[in-house]
mmCIF file of C-alpha atoms and ligand atoms in Angstrom:
data_model
loop_
_atom_site.group_PDB
_atom_site.id
_atom_site.type_symbol
_atom_site.label_atom_id
_atom_site.label_comp_id
_atom_site.label_asym_id
_atom_site.label_seq_id
_atom_site.Cartn_x
_atom_site.Cartn_y
_atom_site.Cartn_z
ATOM 1 C CA MET A 1 11.098 -2.481 -14.466
ATOM 2 C CA THR A 2 11.916 -6.170 -14.582
ATOM 3 C CA GLN A 3 12.115 -7.833 -11.246
ATOM 4 C CA GLN A 4 14.483 -10.699 -10.735
ATOM 5 C CA THR A 5 13.353 -13.774 -8.846
ATOM 6 C CA PRO A 6 15.895 -15.367 -6.519
ATOM 7 C CA SER A 7 17.188 -18.699 -7.814
ATOM 8 C CA LYS A 8 16.600 -21.983 -6.086
ATOM 9 C CA ALA A 9 18.954 -22.374 -3.154
ATOM 10 C CA ALA A 10 20.434 -25.137 -0.991
ATOM 11 C CA TYR A 11 18.050 -24.062 1.743
ATOM 12 C CA ARG A 12 14.361 -23.288 2.134
ATOM 13 C CA ARG A 13 13.694 -19.648 2.724
ATOM 14 C CA ILE A 14 11.404 -19.203 5.716
ATOM 15 C CA ALA A 15 10.247 -15.642 6.322
ATOM 16 C CA THR A 16 9.361 -15.147 9.958
ATOM 17 C CA GLU A 17 7.734 -11.704 10.415
ATOM 18 C CA GLU A 18 5.034 -11.703 7.770
ATOM 19 C CA ALA A 19 1.797 -9.853 8.348
ATOM 20 C CA PHE A 20 -1.860 -10.503 7.643
ATOM 21 C CA ALA A 21 -5.194 -8.991 8.638
ATOM 22 C CA PRO A 22 -8.708 -10.402 8.368
ATOM 23 C CA ARG A 23 -11.066 -8.052 6.485
ATOM 24 C CA GLU A 24 -13.099 -7.723 9.673
ATOM 25 C CA MET A 25 -10.129 -6.167 11.447
ATOM 26 C CA ILE A 26 -9.636 -3.682 8.622
ATOM 27 C CA ASP A 27 -13.301 -2.732 9.077
ATOM 28 C CA ILE A 28 -12.832 -2.363 12.827
ATOM 29 C CA TYR A 29 -9.780 -0.124 12.252
ATOM 30 C CA ARG A 30 -11.723 1.920 9.721
ATOM 31 C CA ARG A 31 -14.435 2.577 12.305
ATOM 32 C CA MET A 32 -11.942 3.247 15.090
ATOM 33 C CA THR A 33 -9.863 5.738 13.105
ATOM 34 C CA ALA A 34 -12.917 7.507 11.637
ATOM 35 C CA ASP A 35 -14.395 8.131 15.079
ATOM 36 C CA LYS A 36 -11.011 8.465 16.843
ATOM 37 C CA VAL A 37 -12.477 6.249 19.539
ATOM 38 C CA ILE A 38 -9.039 5.602 20.995
ATOM 39 C CA ASP A 39 -6.830 8.489 22.021
ATOM 40 C CA ASP A 40 -3.733 7.000 20.387
ATOM 41 C CA PRO A 41 -2.202 9.485 17.918
ATOM 42 C CA GLY A 42 0.209 6.911 16.433
ATOM 43 C CA PHE A 43 -2.506 4.385 15.650
ATOM 44 C CA ASN A 44 -4.893 7.019 14.309
ATOM 45 C CA SER A 45 -2.220 8.597 12.109
ATOM 46 C CA MET A 46 -0.821 5.376 10.642
ATOM 47 C CA TRP A 47 -4.048 3.499 10.072
ATOM 48 C CA SER A 48 -6.128 6.389 8.803
ATOM 49 C CA PHE A 49 -3.369 6.991 6.253
ATOM 50 C CA TYR A 50 -3.099 3.384 5.041
ATOM 51 C CA LEU A 51 -6.879 2.968 5.035
ATOM 52 C CA SER A 52 -7.450 6.163 3.063
ATOM 53 C CA GLY A 53 -6.087 4.406 -0.029
ATOM 54 C CA SER A 54 -4.469 7.685 -1.045
ATOM 55 C CA SER A 55 -1.076 6.099 -1.781
ATOM 56 C CA ALA A 56 -0.009 3.126 -3.895
ATOM 57 C CA ARG A 57 1.895 1.887 -0.835
ATOM 58 C CA GLY A 58 -1.255 1.952 1.298
ATOM 59 C CA ARG A 59 -3.306 0.091 -1.287
ATOM 60 C CA PHE A 60 -0.581 -2.543 -1.760
ATOM 61 C CA ILE A 61 -0.399 -3.052 2.008
ATOM 62 C CA ILE A 62 -4.148 -3.457 2.562
ATOM 63 C CA ASP A 63 -4.382 -5.911 -0.375
ATOM 64 C CA GLY A 64 -1.340 -7.808 0.812
ATOM 65 C CA LEU A 65 -2.530 -8.061 4.397
ATOM 66 C CA THR A 66 -5.971 -9.391 3.566
ATOM 67 C CA ASP A 67 -5.141 -11.836 0.764
ATOM 68 C CA MET A 68 -4.241 -15.301 2.059
ATOM 69 C CA GLU A 69 -4.491 -17.034 -1.306
ATOM 70 C CA HIS A 70 -3.299 -16.403 -4.846
ATOM 71 C CA GLN A 71 -1.612 -13.023 -4.530
ATOM 72 C CA ARG A 72 0.241 -13.895 -1.329
ATOM 73 C CA ILE A 73 1.483 -17.208 -2.698
ATOM 74 C CA ALA A 74 2.403 -15.587 -6.044
ATOM 75 C CA HIS A 75 4.428 -12.914 -4.251
ATOM 76 C CA MET A 76 6.155 -15.602 -2.194
ATOM 77 C CA ASP A 77 7.008 -17.499 -5.379
ATOM 78 C CA ALA A 78 8.307 -14.359 -7.052
ATOM 79 C CA ALA A 79 10.549 -13.631 -4.069
ATOM 80 C CA GLY A 80 11.716 -17.230 -3.562
ATOM 81 C CA ILE A 81 9.984 -17.549 -0.192
ATOM 82 C CA ASP A 82 9.104 -21.156 0.659
ATOM 83 C CA MET A 83 7.193 -20.419 3.824
ATOM 84 C CA GLN A 84 5.769 -17.432 5.686
ATOM 85 C CA VAL A 85 5.327 -17.448 9.443
ATOM 86 C CA LEU A 86 2.321 -15.148 9.758
ATOM 87 C CA SER A 87 1.280 -12.783 12.494
ATOM 88 C CA LEU A 88 -1.691 -10.495 12.922
ATOM 89 C CA THR A 89 -0.545 -7.069 11.809
ATOM 90 C CA SER A 90 0.243 -4.414 14.373
ATOM 91 C CA PRO A 91 -1.388 -3.409 16.661
ATOM 92 C CA GLY A 92 -3.712 -6.385 16.145
ATOM 93 C CA VAL A 93 -6.246 -6.650 18.948
ATOM 94 C CA GLN A 94 -4.129 -4.647 21.368
ATOM 95 C CA ILE A 95 -5.755 -1.347 20.343
ATOM 96 C CA MET A 96 -9.284 -2.679 21.029
ATOM 97 C CA ASP A 97 -11.146 -2.659 24.316
ATOM 98 C CA ARG A 98 -10.816 -5.714 26.505
ATOM 99 C CA ALA A 99 -13.942 -7.620 25.485
ATOM 100 C CA GLU A 100 -13.545 -7.048 21.756
ATOM 101 C CA ALA A 101 -9.823 -7.851 21.956
ATOM 102 C CA VAL A 102 -10.389 -11.190 23.675
ATOM 103 C CA SER A 103 -13.100 -12.189 21.256
ATOM 104 C CA PHE A 104 -11.368 -10.961 18.103
ATOM 105 C CA ALA A 105 -8.076 -12.665 19.016
ATOM 106 C CA GLY A 106 -9.857 -16.016 19.016
ATOM 107 C CA GLN A 107 -11.648 -15.260 15.764
ATOM 108 C CA SER A 108 -8.455 -14.134 14.085
ATOM 109 C CA ASN A 109 -6.569 -17.235 15.199
ATOM 110 C CA ASP A 110 -9.340 -19.453 13.812
ATOM 111 C CA TRP A 111 -9.243 -17.555 10.514
ATOM 112 C CA LEU A 112 -5.444 -17.857 10.385
ATOM 113 C CA ALA A 113 -5.507 -21.597 11.127
ATOM 114 C CA ASP A 114 -8.060 -22.048 8.352
ATOM 115 C CA ALA A 115 -5.837 -20.252 5.812
ATOM 116 C CA ILE A 116 -2.853 -22.340 6.933
ATOM 117 C CA SER A 117 -4.885 -25.527 6.461
ATOM 118 C CA ARG A 118 -5.345 -24.581 2.790
ATOM 119 C CA HIS A 119 -1.574 -23.996 2.317
ATOM 120 C CA PRO A 120 0.083 -26.181 4.947
ATOM 121 C CA THR A 121 3.469 -26.289 3.226
ATOM 122 C CA ARG A 122 3.598 -22.551 2.572
ATOM 123 C CA LEU A 123 2.078 -20.909 5.647
ATOM 124 C CA ALA A 124 2.497 -21.181 9.413
ATOM 125 C CA GLY A 125 1.403 -18.729 12.061
ATOM 126 C CA LEU A 126 1.605 -17.240 15.529
ATOM 127 C CA ALA A 127 -1.305 -16.821 17.913
ATOM 128 C CA ALA A 128 -2.646 -13.338 18.606
ATOM 129 C CA VAL A 129 -3.667 -12.694 22.203
ATOM 130 C CA ALA A 130 -5.245 -9.879 24.202
ATOM 131 C CA PRO A 131 -2.904 -8.729 26.988
ATOM 132 C CA GLN A 132 -5.893 -6.671 28.195
ATOM 133 C CA ASP A 133 -6.974 -9.933 29.851
ATOM 134 C CA PRO A 134 -3.794 -11.843 30.759
ATOM 135 C CA GLN A 135 -5.604 -14.985 31.943
ATOM 136 C CA ALA A 136 -7.658 -15.173 28.740
ATOM 137 C CA ALA A 137 -4.438 -14.557 26.789
ATOM 138 C CA ALA A 138 -2.755 -17.493 28.525
ATOM 139 C CA ARG A 139 -5.739 -19.716 27.660
ATOM 140 C CA GLU A 140 -5.657 -18.537 24.047
ATOM 141 C CA ILE A 141 -1.947 -19.388 23.805
ATOM 142 C CA GLN A 142 -2.780 -22.892 24.995
ATOM 143 C CA ARG A 143 -5.672 -23.226 22.539
ATOM 144 C CA GLY A 144 -3.758 -21.687 19.638
ATOM 145 C CA VAL A 145 -0.794 -23.996 20.072
ATOM 146 C CA THR A 146 -2.448 -27.259 21.079
ATOM 147 C CA GLU A 147 -5.715 -27.051 19.098
ATOM 148 C CA LEU A 148 -4.902 -24.806 16.130
ATOM 149 C CA GLY A 149 -1.278 -25.821 15.573
ATOM 150 C CA LEU A 150 0.077 -22.288 15.831
ATOM 151 C CA LYS A 151 3.798 -22.016 16.481
ATOM 152 C CA GLY A 152 4.191 -19.176 18.936
ATOM 153 C CA VAL A 153 2.693 -15.903 20.086
ATOM 154 C CA ILE A 154 2.641 -12.417 18.575
ATOM 155 C CA ILE A 155 2.651 -9.390 20.871
ATOM 156 C CA ASN A 156 2.513 -6.049 19.070
ATOM 157 C CA SER A 157 4.431 -4.180 21.786
ATOM 158 C CA HIS A 158 2.549 -1.957 24.227
ATOM 159 C CA THR A 159 -1.140 -2.348 25.050
ATOM 160 C CA HIS A 160 -2.692 1.092 25.577
ATOM 161 C CA GLY A 161 0.666 2.280 26.885
ATOM 162 C CA GLU A 162 1.213 -0.667 29.228
ATOM 163 C CA TYR A 163 4.257 -2.944 29.084
ATOM 164 C CA LEU A 164 4.734 -6.640 29.734
ATOM 165 C CA SER A 165 7.326 -5.774 32.364
ATOM 166 C CA ASP A 166 4.337 -5.369 34.687
ATOM 167 C CA PRO A 167 3.889 -8.672 36.600
ATOM 168 C CA LYS A 168 0.130 -8.523 35.997
ATOM 169 C CA PHE A 169 0.909 -9.756 32.459
ATOM 170 C CA TRP A 170 3.180 -12.617 33.450
ATOM 171 C CA ASP A 171 0.614 -15.380 32.943
ATOM 172 C CA ILE A 172 1.399 -14.829 29.262
ATOM 173 C CA PHE A 173 5.082 -15.630 29.839
ATOM 174 C CA GLU A 174 4.208 -18.604 31.992
ATOM 175 C CA ALA A 175 1.984 -20.109 29.296
ATOM 176 C CA ALA A 176 4.550 -19.597 26.530
ATOM 177 C CA GLN A 177 7.334 -21.118 28.597
ATOM 178 C CA ALA A 178 5.195 -24.081 29.635
ATOM 179 C CA LEU A 179 4.265 -24.821 26.017
ATOM 180 C CA ASP A 180 7.838 -24.154 24.831
ATOM 181 C CA VAL A 181 6.774 -21.632 22.184
ATOM 182 C CA PRO A 182 8.416 -18.271 21.457
ATOM 183 C CA ILE A 183 6.830 -14.834 21.821
ATOM 184 C CA TYR A 184 7.503 -12.430 18.963
ATOM 185 C CA LEU A 185 7.673 -8.881 20.356
ATOM 186 C CA HIS A 186 6.716 -6.856 17.301
ATOM 187 C CA PRO A 187 6.608 -3.043 17.053
ATOM 188 C CA MET A 188 3.640 -0.758 17.426
ATOM 189 C CA THR A 189 3.674 3.028 17.129
ATOM 190 C CA PRO A 190 4.837 4.597 20.403
ATOM 191 C CA PRO A 191 2.078 5.368 22.910
ATOM 192 C CA LYS A 192 0.546 8.788 23.400
ATOM 193 C CA ASN A 193 2.937 9.839 26.147
ATOM 194 C CA MET A 194 6.003 9.050 24.025
ATOM 195 C CA ILE A 195 5.088 9.808 20.446
ATOM 196 C CA GLU A 196 4.815 13.569 20.098
ATOM 197 C CA PRO A 197 8.395 14.568 19.167
ATOM 198 C CA LEU A 198 8.537 11.590 16.795
ATOM 199 C CA LEU A 199 5.180 12.145 15.112
ATOM 200 C CA GLU A 200 5.708 15.843 14.434
ATOM 201 C CA CYS A 201 8.745 15.056 12.265
ATOM 202 C CA GLY A 202 7.575 11.763 10.704
ATOM 203 C CA LEU A 203 9.867 9.516 12.755
ATOM 204 C CA ASP A 204 7.120 7.664 14.672
ATOM 205 C CA GLY A 205 6.782 4.625 12.414
ATOM 206 C CA ALA A 206 8.980 1.879 11.008
ATOM 207 C CA ILE A 207 11.706 4.368 10.165
ATOM 208 C CA PHE A 208 12.698 4.742 13.847
ATOM 209 C CA GLY A 209 9.870 5.116 16.394
ATOM 210 C CA PHE A 210 8.903 1.446 16.128
ATOM 211 C CA GLY A 211 12.430 0.353 16.943
ATOM 212 C CA MET A 212 12.900 2.783 19.831
ATOM 213 C CA GLU A 213 9.661 1.797 21.462
ATOM 214 C CA THR A 214 9.991 -1.939 20.979
ATOM 215 C CA GLY A 215 13.672 -1.981 21.951
ATOM 216 C CA MET A 216 12.678 -0.193 25.142
ATOM 217 C CA HIS A 217 9.887 -2.722 25.714
ATOM 218 C CA ALA A 218 12.371 -5.600 25.430
ATOM 219 C CA LEU A 219 14.723 -3.844 27.867
ATOM 220 C CA ARG A 220 11.873 -3.295 30.328
ATOM 221 C CA ILE A 221 11.131 -7.030 30.159
ATOM 222 C CA ILE A 222 14.807 -7.854 30.783
ATOM 223 C CA THR A 223 15.355 -5.375 33.613
ATOM 224 C CA ALA A 224 12.099 -6.359 35.327
ATOM 225 C CA GLY A 225 13.580 -9.821 35.833
ATOM 226 C CA VAL A 226 11.199 -11.723 33.549
ATOM 227 C CA PHE A 227 13.928 -14.141 32.460
ATOM 228 C CA ASP A 228 15.070 -14.780 36.023
ATOM 229 C CA ARG A 229 11.502 -15.884 36.714
ATOM 230 C CA PHE A 230 11.060 -17.681 33.325
ATOM 231 C CA PRO A 231 14.600 -18.760 32.386
ATOM 232 C CA LYS A 232 13.567 -20.952 29.458
ATOM 233 C CA LEU A 233 11.305 -18.382 27.812
ATOM 234 C CA GLN A 234 12.323 -17.404 24.275
ATOM 235 C CA MET A 235 11.332 -14.090 22.738
ATOM 236 C CA ILE A 236 11.924 -12.834 19.202
ATOM 237 C CA LEU A 237 12.821 -9.319 18.142
ATOM 238 C CA GLY A 238 12.684 -8.156 14.530
ATOM 239 C CA HIS A 239 14.546 -5.392 12.737
ATOM 240 C CA MET A 240 17.948 -6.751 13.759
ATOM 241 C CA GLY A 241 16.939 -6.864 17.409
ATOM 242 C CA GLU A 242 15.643 -3.271 17.311
ATOM 243 C CA ALA A 243 19.323 -2.255 17.497
ATOM 244 C CA LEU A 244 19.831 -3.790 20.963
ATOM 245 C CA PRO A 245 22.801 -5.959 19.890
ATOM 246 C CA PHE A 246 24.679 -2.762 19.080
ATOM 247 C CA TRP A 247 23.863 -1.384 22.543
ATOM 248 C CA MET A 248 25.042 -4.411 24.556
ATOM 249 C CA PHE A 249 28.323 -3.027 25.902
ATOM 250 C CA ARG A 250 26.704 0.141 27.209
ATOM 251 C CA LEU A 251 23.661 -1.685 28.539
ATOM 252 C CA ASP A 252 25.848 -4.027 30.601
ATOM 253 C CA TYR A 253 28.069 -1.268 31.946
ATOM 254 C CA MET A 254 25.270 1.152 32.799
ATOM 255 C CA HIS A 255 22.933 -1.499 34.173
ATOM 256 C CA ALA A 256 25.610 -2.626 36.622
ATOM 257 C CA ALA A 257 26.464 0.960 37.533
ATOM 258 C CA THR A 258 22.819 1.917 38.014
ATOM 259 C CA VAL A 259 22.049 -1.140 40.135
ATOM 260 C CA ARG A 260 25.081 -0.383 42.348
ATOM 261 C CA SER A 261 23.967 3.215 42.745
ATOM 262 C CA GLU A 262 20.597 2.065 44.131
ATOM 263 C CA ARG A 263 19.002 5.041 42.391
ATOM 264 C CA TYR A 264 15.839 3.263 41.167
ATOM 265 C CA ASP A 265 13.573 0.820 42.964
ATOM 266 C CA SER A 266 12.677 -0.464 39.519
ATOM 267 C CA MET A 267 16.266 -1.369 38.593
ATOM 268 C CA ARG A 268 17.286 -4.232 40.831
ATOM 269 C CA PRO A 269 20.095 -6.785 40.525
ATOM 270 C CA LEU A 270 19.578 -9.487 37.909
ATOM 271 C CA GLN A 271 21.040 -12.977 37.816
ATOM 272 C CA ARG A 272 22.751 -12.279 34.479
ATOM 273 C CA LYS A 273 23.959 -9.291 32.469
ATOM 274 C CA PRO A 274 21.454 -7.646 30.089
ATOM 275 C CA SER A 275 23.495 -8.936 27.134
ATOM 276 C CA ASP A 276 23.323 -12.493 28.508
ATOM 277 C CA TYR A 277 19.522 -12.414 28.256
ATOM 278 C CA LEU A 278 19.766 -11.147 24.685
ATOM 279 C CA LYS A 279 22.111 -14.043 23.867
ATOM 280 C CA GLN A 280 20.173 -16.733 25.746
ATOM 281 C CA ASN A 281 16.495 -15.715 25.719
ATOM 282 C CA PHE A 282 16.089 -13.948 22.375
ATOM 283 C CA HIS A 283 16.146 -14.808 18.711
ATOM 284 C CA ILE A 284 16.560 -11.963 16.269
ATOM 285 C CA THR A 285 15.224 -11.521 12.765
ATOM 286 C CA ASN A 286 16.488 -9.208 10.058
ATOM 287 C CA SER A 287 13.049 -7.935 9.044
ATOM 288 C CA GLY A 288 13.437 -4.635 7.231
ATOM 289 C CA MET A 289 17.231 -4.897 7.489
ATOM 290 C CA ALA A 290 18.520 -6.677 4.410
ATOM 291 C CA TRP A 291 21.991 -5.535 5.297
ATOM 292 C CA GLU A 292 24.957 -7.913 5.374
ATOM 293 C CA PRO A 293 27.145 -6.034 7.918
ATOM 294 C CA ALA A 294 24.261 -5.918 10.416
ATOM 295 C CA VAL A 295 23.448 -9.608 9.902
ATOM 296 C CA LYS A 296 27.097 -10.582 10.387
ATOM 297 C CA PHE A 297 27.522 -8.419 13.486
ATOM 298 C CA THR A 298 24.421 -9.937 15.058
ATOM 299 C CA GLN A 299 25.426 -13.490 14.148
ATOM 300 C CA GLU A 300 28.826 -12.855 15.720
ATOM 301 C CA GLN A 301 27.498 -11.236 18.894
ATOM 302 C CA ILE A 302 24.212 -13.060 19.537
ATOM 303 C CA GLY A 303 25.033 -16.351 17.838
ATOM 304 C CA VAL A 304 24.601 -17.871 14.421
ATOM 305 C CA ASP A 305 21.856 -20.136 15.794
ATOM 306 C CA ARG A 306 19.736 -17.147 16.861
ATOM 307 C CA VAL A 307 19.536 -14.925 13.793
ATOM 308 C CA MET A 308 16.685 -15.652 11.360
ATOM 309 C CA TYR A 309 15.412 -14.360 8.075
ATOM 310 C CA ALA A 310 12.272 -12.186 7.796
ATOM 311 C CA MET A 311 10.942 -10.073 4.954
ATOM 312 C CA ASP A 312 8.168 -8.097 6.684
ATOM 313 C CA TYR A 313 5.641 -8.724 3.917
ATOM 314 C CA PRO A 314 3.720 -6.738 2.752
ATOM 315 C CA TYR A 315 5.434 -3.730 4.331
ATOM 316 C CA GLN A 316 8.808 -4.408 2.730
ATOM 317 C CA TYR A 317 8.260 -6.647 -0.277
ATOM 318 C CA ASP A 318 11.404 -6.611 -2.387
ATOM 319 C CA PRO A 319 12.794 -9.736 -4.113
ATOM 320 C CA ALA A 320 16.112 -7.898 -4.653
ATOM 321 C CA GLU A 321 16.646 -8.009 -0.882
ATOM 322 C CA VAL A 322 16.405 -11.797 -0.953
ATOM 323 C CA ILE A 323 18.983 -11.909 -3.740
ATOM 324 C CA ALA A 324 21.308 -9.667 -1.714
ATOM 325 C CA LEU A 325 20.971 -11.877 1.373
ATOM 326 C CA ASP A 326 21.548 -15.038 -0.696
ATOM 327 C CA ALA A 327 24.849 -13.452 -1.745
ATOM 328 C CA MET A 328 26.080 -12.690 1.790
ATOM 329 C CA ASP A 329 29.688 -13.645 2.374
ATOM 330 C CA ILE A 330 29.007 -16.136 5.173
ATOM 331 C CA SER A 331 29.435 -19.924 5.239
ATOM 332 C CA ASP A 332 26.885 -22.187 3.538
ATOM 333 C CA GLU A 333 26.128 -23.602 6.962
ATOM 334 C CA ALA A 334 25.458 -20.173 8.462
ATOM 335 C CA LYS A 335 23.251 -19.248 5.518
ATOM 336 C CA LYS A 336 21.133 -22.360 5.908
ATOM 337 C CA LYS A 337 20.713 -21.617 9.597
ATOM 338 C CA PHE A 338 19.717 -18.042 8.783
ATOM 339 C CA PHE A 339 17.148 -18.835 6.112
ATOM 340 C CA GLU A 340 15.825 -22.176 7.298
ATOM 341 C CA THR A 341 16.954 -24.288 10.217
ATOM 342 C CA ASN A 342 16.914 -21.723 13.032
ATOM 343 C CA ALA A 343 13.255 -21.132 12.191
ATOM 344 C CA THR A 344 12.359 -24.821 11.820
ATOM 345 C CA ARG A 345 13.921 -25.517 15.219
ATOM 346 C CA LEU A 346 12.472 -22.543 17.103
ATOM 347 C CA PHE A 347 8.945 -22.802 15.666
ATOM 348 C CA LYS A 348 9.025 -26.615 15.420
ATOM 349 C CA LEU A 349 8.014 -26.477 11.765
ATOM 350 C CA ASP A 350 7.959 -29.694 9.799
HETATM 351 C C1 1DF B 401 5.013 -0.817 8.942
HETATM 352 C C2 1DF B 401 6.163 -1.564 9.111
HETATM 353 C C3 1DF B 401 3.820 -1.269 9.515
HETATM 354 C C4 1DF B 401 6.136 -2.718 9.869
HETATM 355 C C5 1DF B 401 3.810 -2.448 10.240
HETATM 356 O O1 1DF B 401 2.679 -2.905 10.853
HETATM 357 C C6 1DF B 401 4.954 -3.232 10.376
HETATM 358 C C7 1DF B 401 5.045 0.414 8.185
HETATM 359 C C8 1DF B 401 1.548 -2.066 10.907
HETATM 360 O O2 1DF B 401 5.959 0.582 7.364
HETATM 361 O O3 1DF B 401 4.157 1.260 8.389
HETATM 362 O O4 1DF B 401 4.869 -4.426 10.938
HETATM 363 N N1 1DF B 401 7.364 -3.321 10.159
HETATM 364 O O5 1DF B 401 7.451 -4.293 10.933
HETATM 365 O O6 1DF B 401 8.434 -2.784 9.731
HETATM 366 MN MN1 MN B 402 6.534 -6.046 10.887
#
């Protein structure tokens, strides 16, 4: 099969949800899945499968995650990607215990910054943090941004089944808002108490379970009033906003109706409609969704300045998708915003 490389374009292509993993984390995951030290069926299922090396997909992913040099750059060249914004692959440190998570987050961010320093025009990155210790996470955001030059924060959804809607985590939001850097809310397999009906039929992962769980996480953050408390905070959702743009009408109607009904203590009045937060406090990437109608719908509903390109390397490496997105029937200006300038503005890339 001959693979076509996208031609040079009138914009730089910046891919914004691109994954990596230090070898040491692969080793930690290998130990954790072998001994099932964490009672998390989604993590154990997904990572024991990829680490088994039993599929070409699994081997490609492990190679792609751990290589920060020739292969990664060659794949970027072959797909016409000028820059990757890297994040520690899911679930990153969030599956570890508190002490290891805090320490490994720092190590991983150092390792990432070192790789970026060898390819400063091709790579940028987000800081990994351990929500297990919110105060340490806030300090690591500060260090990652001000000392390591990282451009935002990666949160791989829930942490042992806990959600950032809980105010005990809000130091993380405070730090990100104060430093004016975005938080990418990336999927993780659903937690133990949610995953069973998905896992038994193979729907737990990127096919659907990721989106369900992470979309719910974003909604929990919205309905908990996080953006009333931190109105300038910007978060990023991948996978076309985990389908939330398509839900906006119903979310607004039913949120208002539920608040009026006073049925739940946990669903209180907000200053704005749920859709307003999606339009004002979120940016959305098309990772895994190289699909023109979905990109156009989201640009129209959320705003052309808030929809960004992402490939999801190495999980969805396909140069043909870049060619298809290059060919979208949208204005040249909108295309440049999509591939380049929304990302340069949000992440303050130079
Ligand atoms: C998969 C997909 C895994 C995505 C990921 O991280 C990931 C997958 C572990 O296909 O198993 O980030 N994704 O974002 O679509
Ligand atoms: Mn991803």
